[in-house]
Amino acid sequence: MNIVVLVKYVPDTQFDRHLTGENHLLDRNESILSELDEYALEAALALTDERGGAKAGNNVTALTLGPAAAAAAVKKSLQIGATAGLHISDEALAGSDASATSLVLAAAIRTLGPVDLVITGMASTDGETSIIPAQLAARLGLPQLTFASSLELEGATVTVRRDGDDFSEEIQATLPVLVSVTDQANEPRYPNFKGILAAKKKKVTTLSLAELGVPVDAVGLVGSKTTVTDAAERPARTAGVIITDSGDAGIQLVDFLAAQKLF
Amino acid sequence: MSAIVVFIDQVAAPGKLHAIHHQLLTLARGAGEPVAVVAGPVSAGLAAELGSYGVSRVLSSEQAELGEFLVAPKADLVAQAAAAVSAAAVLVDNGAQGKEIAARVGVALDAGVITDAVALTSDGGALVAHKSVLAGSYTVQARATTAVAVISVKSHSVEASPAAEASVPVVEAVTVAFAPGSLGARVTQRTPRAVSGRPELEDARIVVAGGRGVDGDFGPVEELADVLGAAVGASRAAADAGWISHAAQVGQTGKKVSPQLYISVGISGAIQQKAGMQTSKLIVAVNKDLDSPIFEIADFGIVGDLFKVLPQAVEEIKRRRA
Ligand SMILES: Cc1cc2nc3c(=O)[nH]c(=O)nc-3n(C[C@H](O)[C@H](O)[C@H](O)COP(=O)(O)OP(=O)(O)OC[C@H]3O[C@@H](n4cnc5c(N)ncnc54)[C@H](O)[C@@H]3O)c2cc1C
């Protein structure tokens, strides 16, 4: 089985994040493998583990698109258990919106030959739009099974659950498919010592846009179909009044609500 | 005037419009000529309701594929209808399905897609979407640079208002040519979620959310929510424990809410929880541990036991109302 997992290198959400420069691009220092992509990787590894792992010819390719530093996301994925890495790296990509990004990702996946499954996280933790999986499925002509809270494969049939606001749905498709998984889908594993050593021997391919055959003007700020015209940082929230309950905190709470005209 | 397409799903629960549809139609009317694209049946009542929001043109399809498969056929409908009316913009709701329809319509029409808009303004005829990014730490303005703008819009981005004069919509049946890849993900089972009777999280003016601190008992949280007419939210820990549905989860991987008031109860305030609630107007926290990070952002914090504080507040509200 051939599985591609999208892994994004994103600013760590534990720290303050900033938009910089006249184009309001995200400062990408202090980045890590997006924690939501760990669920995608786990879903892929669980499927291949059940089928005899890499020894039985199952490949899990970790695919990332981003600057040179983004190779760290691929490296971590290899340590966790992916069998190979593909890194699309090109300066021209900076500032690409979802449309340009999904275009390049689709081209990258096409270089991998027949793929059974493309698995992604439910959203990136930076842009948080959730539109890449749907755009990628549309571009590759794959059935999309998105926001999966569970994922099963039997023969060539993939079954997922999707828990929406109004409905909980079971959805089926036949391979090849694209799946995005939520953080309900599994418990991601961590890299262990053996995995870290093994990762050093795994193959990572780095491709430029020219090697992918994607024109430079289809990506970056020029090739994007949206533009951010203005950005303003919100003042950070500060702590207000804190009281310790000495028997009447419930009443003080109501006083507060009344003062704010909230009941 | 240019056509502004509003997508209205009537497949799984037909009959009437939701509050978000009223809002989208109000936005569309402000930006051009609203055209409703409906997946599923257009009943007389629905047509009249659309007319009251100034819609004079409705494109609809009742093809079975729209309901049998996930998202993609609906996106085909919206893209083909938008092309047929030469739409300048496509507006959809910001739910999971809405965003994905926006995404696919963007690919089909080669158009820019903006999600999570909380307001739309116009600049020289072009729609400008206002949104909050990076867990609420920035507000940005974005626009599409393409002929068509595809925007998914959050609840409450505008106050809905019916048109000054109602129109009588003409309903045109359209036949969608589904892309082969669109008919792959078949919905084999659909179970409606239980309705609580409380306001929806994203619509509510007040949210009372409980965390691991409720220790299996959402009673006090629900009682406070009910006297305040509030929605009930939860941390992931509470939802993971099975005490409440995941649909109630607020945070990075749950709902993003910004009500007038968010009352956080027995929730520590981890970064992933804050990501879903820190744009609330006011935050009240009840937690027995003064060191909980939630107190760093609470406007009013109570260090105390929720099982004492909440029932007392509920009694006091009832007493003052009596
Ligand atoms: C990828 C990822 C995504 C996530 N997404 C989300 C998300 O969307 N939403 C979310 O909430 N979390 C999310 N989390 C989890 C998050 O990191 C925290 O684990 C979670 O928010 C903790 O929930 P909690 O505050 O209810 O529990 P805890 O951290 O255990 O806090 C419980 C609090 O209750 C207080 N307490 C206990 N008893 C009482 C009492 N009787 N009276 C008053 N206070 C009491 C305690 O002092 C404590 O502060 C995510 C985590 C990951 C890794």
Coordinates of C-alpha atoms in Angstrom, one line a residue, chain A residues 11 13-20 24 26 34-36 39 97-99 102 122-139 141-147 159-174 177 180 182-184 186-187 221-258 260-263, chain B residues 12-13 18 70-72 96-97 99-104 106-107 110-116 128 131-146 180-194 200 202 205-206 224 227-228 236 240 246-247 249 252-256 260-261 263 271-272 275 277-284 286 290 295-305 308-310 312-314 316-317 320-321:
Chain A
P11 CA 4.8 27.9 14.3
T13 CA 1.0 27.3 19.2
Q14 CA 2.5 27.4 22.6
F15 CA 4.2 30.7 21.8
D16 CA 3.0 34.1 20.6
R17 CA 2.7 34.1 16.8
H18 CA 3.2 37.1 14.6
L19 CA 2.4 38.5 11.2
T20 CA 5.2 40.5 9.8
H24 CA 1.5 40.3 6.6
L26 CA 3.4 34.6 9.3
S34 CA 1.8 20.5 13.3
E35 CA 0.3 18.5 16.1
L36 CA -2.8 17.8 14.1
Y39 CA -3.1 12.1 13.9
D97 CA -2.5 30.8 -0.3
A98 CA -4.5 27.5 -0.1
S99 CA -5.2 27.5 -3.8
S102 CA -3.0 22.7 -3.1
M122 CA -8.2 18.2 10.0
A123 CA -6.7 21.6 9.6
S124 CA -3.3 23.3 9.8
T125 CA -2.7 24.9 13.2
D126 CA -1.5 28.1 11.5
G127 CA -4.0 29.0 8.8
E128 CA -6.7 26.8 10.3
T129 CA -8.9 26.9 7.2
S130 CA -9.4 23.2 6.5
I131 CA -9.6 23.8 2.8
I132 CA -6.5 22.1 1.6
P133 CA -7.8 18.6 1.9
A134 CA -11.0 19.4 -0.1
Q135 CA -9.0 21.3 -2.7
L136 CA -6.5 18.5 -3.0
A137 CA -9.2 15.9 -3.4
A138 CA -10.8 18.0 -6.1
R139 CA -7.6 18.5 -8.0
G141 CA -10.1 13.6 -8.5
L142 CA -10.2 11.5 -5.4
P143 CA -13.2 10.9 -3.2
Q144 CA -12.9 13.0 0.0
L145 CA -13.6 11.5 3.3
T146 CA -13.0 14.5 5.5
F147 CA -13.1 15.2 9.3
T159 CA -15.1 3.6 6.0
V160 CA -15.0 6.7 8.1
R161 CA -17.3 8.4 10.7
R162 CA -17.9 12.1 10.5
D163 CA -19.4 13.8 13.5
G164 CA -21.0 17.0 12.4
D165 CA -23.3 19.4 14.3
D166 CA -26.6 18.1 13.0
F167 CA -25.6 14.6 12.0
S168 CA -23.2 11.8 12.6
E169 CA -22.4 10.1 9.3
E170 CA -20.8 7.0 8.1
I171 CA -19.1 7.4 4.7
Q172 CA -17.6 4.8 2.4
A173 CA -15.4 5.0 -0.6
T174 CA -13.1 2.7 -2.6
V177 CA -9.1 8.2 -1.5
S180 CA -8.6 14.0 6.7
T182 CA -9.7 14.8 13.5
D183 CA -8.0 14.5 16.9
Q184 CA -10.6 11.9 17.8
N186 CA -6.5 8.0 17.4
E187 CA -3.7 8.5 19.9
L221 CA 2.1 36.1 -3.5
V222 CA 1.8 36.4 -7.3
G223 CA 0.0 33.1 -7.9
S224 CA -2.3 33.3 -4.9
K225 CA -5.9 34.2 -5.5
T226 CA -6.4 36.0 -2.2
T227 CA -4.5 38.8 -0.6
V228 CA -4.3 40.1 3.0
T229 CA -4.6 43.8 2.8
D230 CA -4.5 44.7 6.5
A231 CA -3.6 43.0 9.8
A232 CA -3.9 44.3 13.3
E233 CA -2.7 42.6 16.5
R234 CA -5.3 42.4 19.1
P235 CA -4.3 43.6 22.5
A236 CA -3.5 40.6 24.7
R237 CA -6.1 39.9 27.3
T238 CA -5.2 40.8 30.8
A239 CA -6.4 39.4 34.1
G240 CA -9.3 41.2 35.7
V241 CA -10.6 40.9 39.2
I242 CA -10.0 37.6 41.0
I243 CA -11.8 36.8 44.2
T244 CA -11.6 33.8 46.5
D245 CA -14.9 32.2 47.6
S246 CA -15.6 32.8 51.2
G247 CA -19.2 31.7 51.0
D248 CA -20.8 34.3 48.8
A249 CA -18.9 34.0 45.5
G250 CA -22.1 32.9 43.7
I251 CA -23.8 36.1 44.8
Q252 CA -20.8 38.2 43.7
L253 CA -20.9 36.4 40.3
V254 CA -24.6 37.5 40.0
D255 CA -23.6 41.1 41.0
F256 CA -21.0 41.0 38.2
L257 CA -23.5 39.8 35.7
A258 CA -26.0 42.4 36.7
Q260 CA -22.7 44.0 32.9
K261 CA -26.5 43.8 32.2
L262 CA -26.1 40.2 31.3
F263 CA -29.2 38.9 32.9
Chain B
A12 CA -30.9 16.4 5.1
A13 CA -33.3 18.8 6.9
H18 CA -31.5 28.9 9.4
L70 CA -20.4 13.8 0.9
V71 CA -19.9 17.5 0.0
A72 CA -18.5 17.2 -3.5
A96 CA -17.2 22.0 8.0
Q97 CA -19.3 21.3 4.9
K99 CA -15.8 25.5 4.1
E100 CA -15.3 22.4 2.0
I101 CA -17.8 23.6 -0.6
A102 CA -16.0 26.9 -0.7
A103 CA -12.7 25.1 -1.2
R104 CA -14.0 23.0 -4.1
G106 CA -12.6 27.8 -5.5
V107 CA -10.9 25.1 -7.5
D110 CA -10.3 29.2 -10.3
A111 CA -11.3 31.7 -7.6
G112 CA -9.9 32.9 -4.3
V113 CA -11.4 31.4 -1.2
I114 CA -11.6 33.1 2.2
T115 CA -12.9 31.2 5.2
D116 CA -14.0 32.3 8.7
V128 CA -13.4 42.6 1.8
K131 CA -11.5 37.6 10.0
S132 CA -9.6 36.7 13.1
V133 CA -6.5 34.5 12.8
L134 CA -3.8 32.8 15.0
A135 CA -6.3 31.9 17.7
G136 CA -7.7 35.4 17.8
S137 CA -4.4 37.2 18.2
Y138 CA -4.8 39.1 14.9
T139 CA -7.7 40.5 12.9
V140 CA -7.0 40.7 9.2
Q141 CA -8.8 41.9 6.1
A142 CA -8.5 39.8 3.0
R143 CA -9.9 39.7 -0.4
A144 CA -9.9 37.6 -3.5
T145 CA -7.9 38.8 -6.4
T146 CA -10.1 36.8 -8.9
P180 CA -16.7 11.5 -11.6
G181 CA -14.5 12.1 -8.5
S182 CA -17.5 13.8 -6.8
L183 CA -19.5 10.5 -6.7
G184 CA -16.9 8.5 -4.6
A185 CA -17.7 9.2 -1.0
R186 CA -21.1 7.6 -0.3
V187 CA -23.0 8.4 2.8
T188 CA -24.0 5.0 4.1
Q189 CA -25.6 6.1 7.4
R190 CA -26.9 9.4 8.8
T191 CA -27.9 9.7 12.4
P192 CA -29.4 13.0 13.5
R193 CA -27.8 14.4 16.7
A194 CA -30.0 14.8 19.7
E200 CA -26.4 26.7 19.5
E202 CA -22.0 29.7 17.8
R205 CA -24.9 35.4 23.5
I206 CA -23.7 33.6 26.6
L224 CA -26.6 28.1 35.2
V227 CA -31.3 30.5 33.9
L228 CA -29.1 32.6 31.6
R236 CA -11.9 18.4 25.3
D240 CA -13.3 12.9 25.8
H246 CA -18.0 16.4 21.2
A247 CA -20.3 18.8 19.4
Q249 CA -16.3 21.1 22.6
Q252 CA -8.6 24.5 18.7
T253 CA -10.3 21.3 17.5
G254 CA -13.7 22.2 18.6
K255 CA -16.0 25.3 18.2
K256 CA -14.6 28.8 18.0
Q260 CA -20.8 38.4 25.0
L261 CA -19.9 36.3 28.0
I263 CA -18.3 31.4 31.8
I271 CA -3.7 26.9 25.1
Q272 CA -6.0 24.7 22.9
A275 CA -7.9 29.2 21.1
M277 CA -12.8 31.3 23.4
Q278 CA -10.4 34.1 24.0
T279 CA -12.2 36.5 21.6
S280 CA -15.2 36.4 23.9
K281 CA -16.2 39.9 25.0
L282 CA -16.1 39.0 28.7
I283 CA -14.7 35.9 30.4
V284 CA -15.7 34.7 33.8
V286 CA -14.7 29.5 38.2
L290 CA -5.7 30.0 41.5
F295 CA -7.2 33.3 35.4
E296 CA -4.7 35.1 33.3
I297 CA -7.4 36.1 30.8
A298 CA -10.5 36.2 33.0
D299 CA -12.2 39.5 33.5
F300 CA -13.8 38.1 36.6
G301 CA -12.3 35.1 38.3
I302 CA -13.6 33.1 41.2
V303 CA -11.3 30.8 43.1
G304 CA -13.7 28.3 44.5
D305 CA -15.6 25.0 44.2
K308 CA -20.9 25.6 45.7
V309 CA -20.5 28.7 43.5
L310 CA -22.8 27.7 40.6
Q312 CA -25.6 29.7 44.7
A313 CA -25.5 31.9 41.6
V314 CA -28.5 30.0 40.1
E316 CA -29.6 34.2 43.5
I317 CA -30.6 34.8 39.9
R320 CA -33.7 38.5 42.0
R321 CA -36.1 37.6 39.2

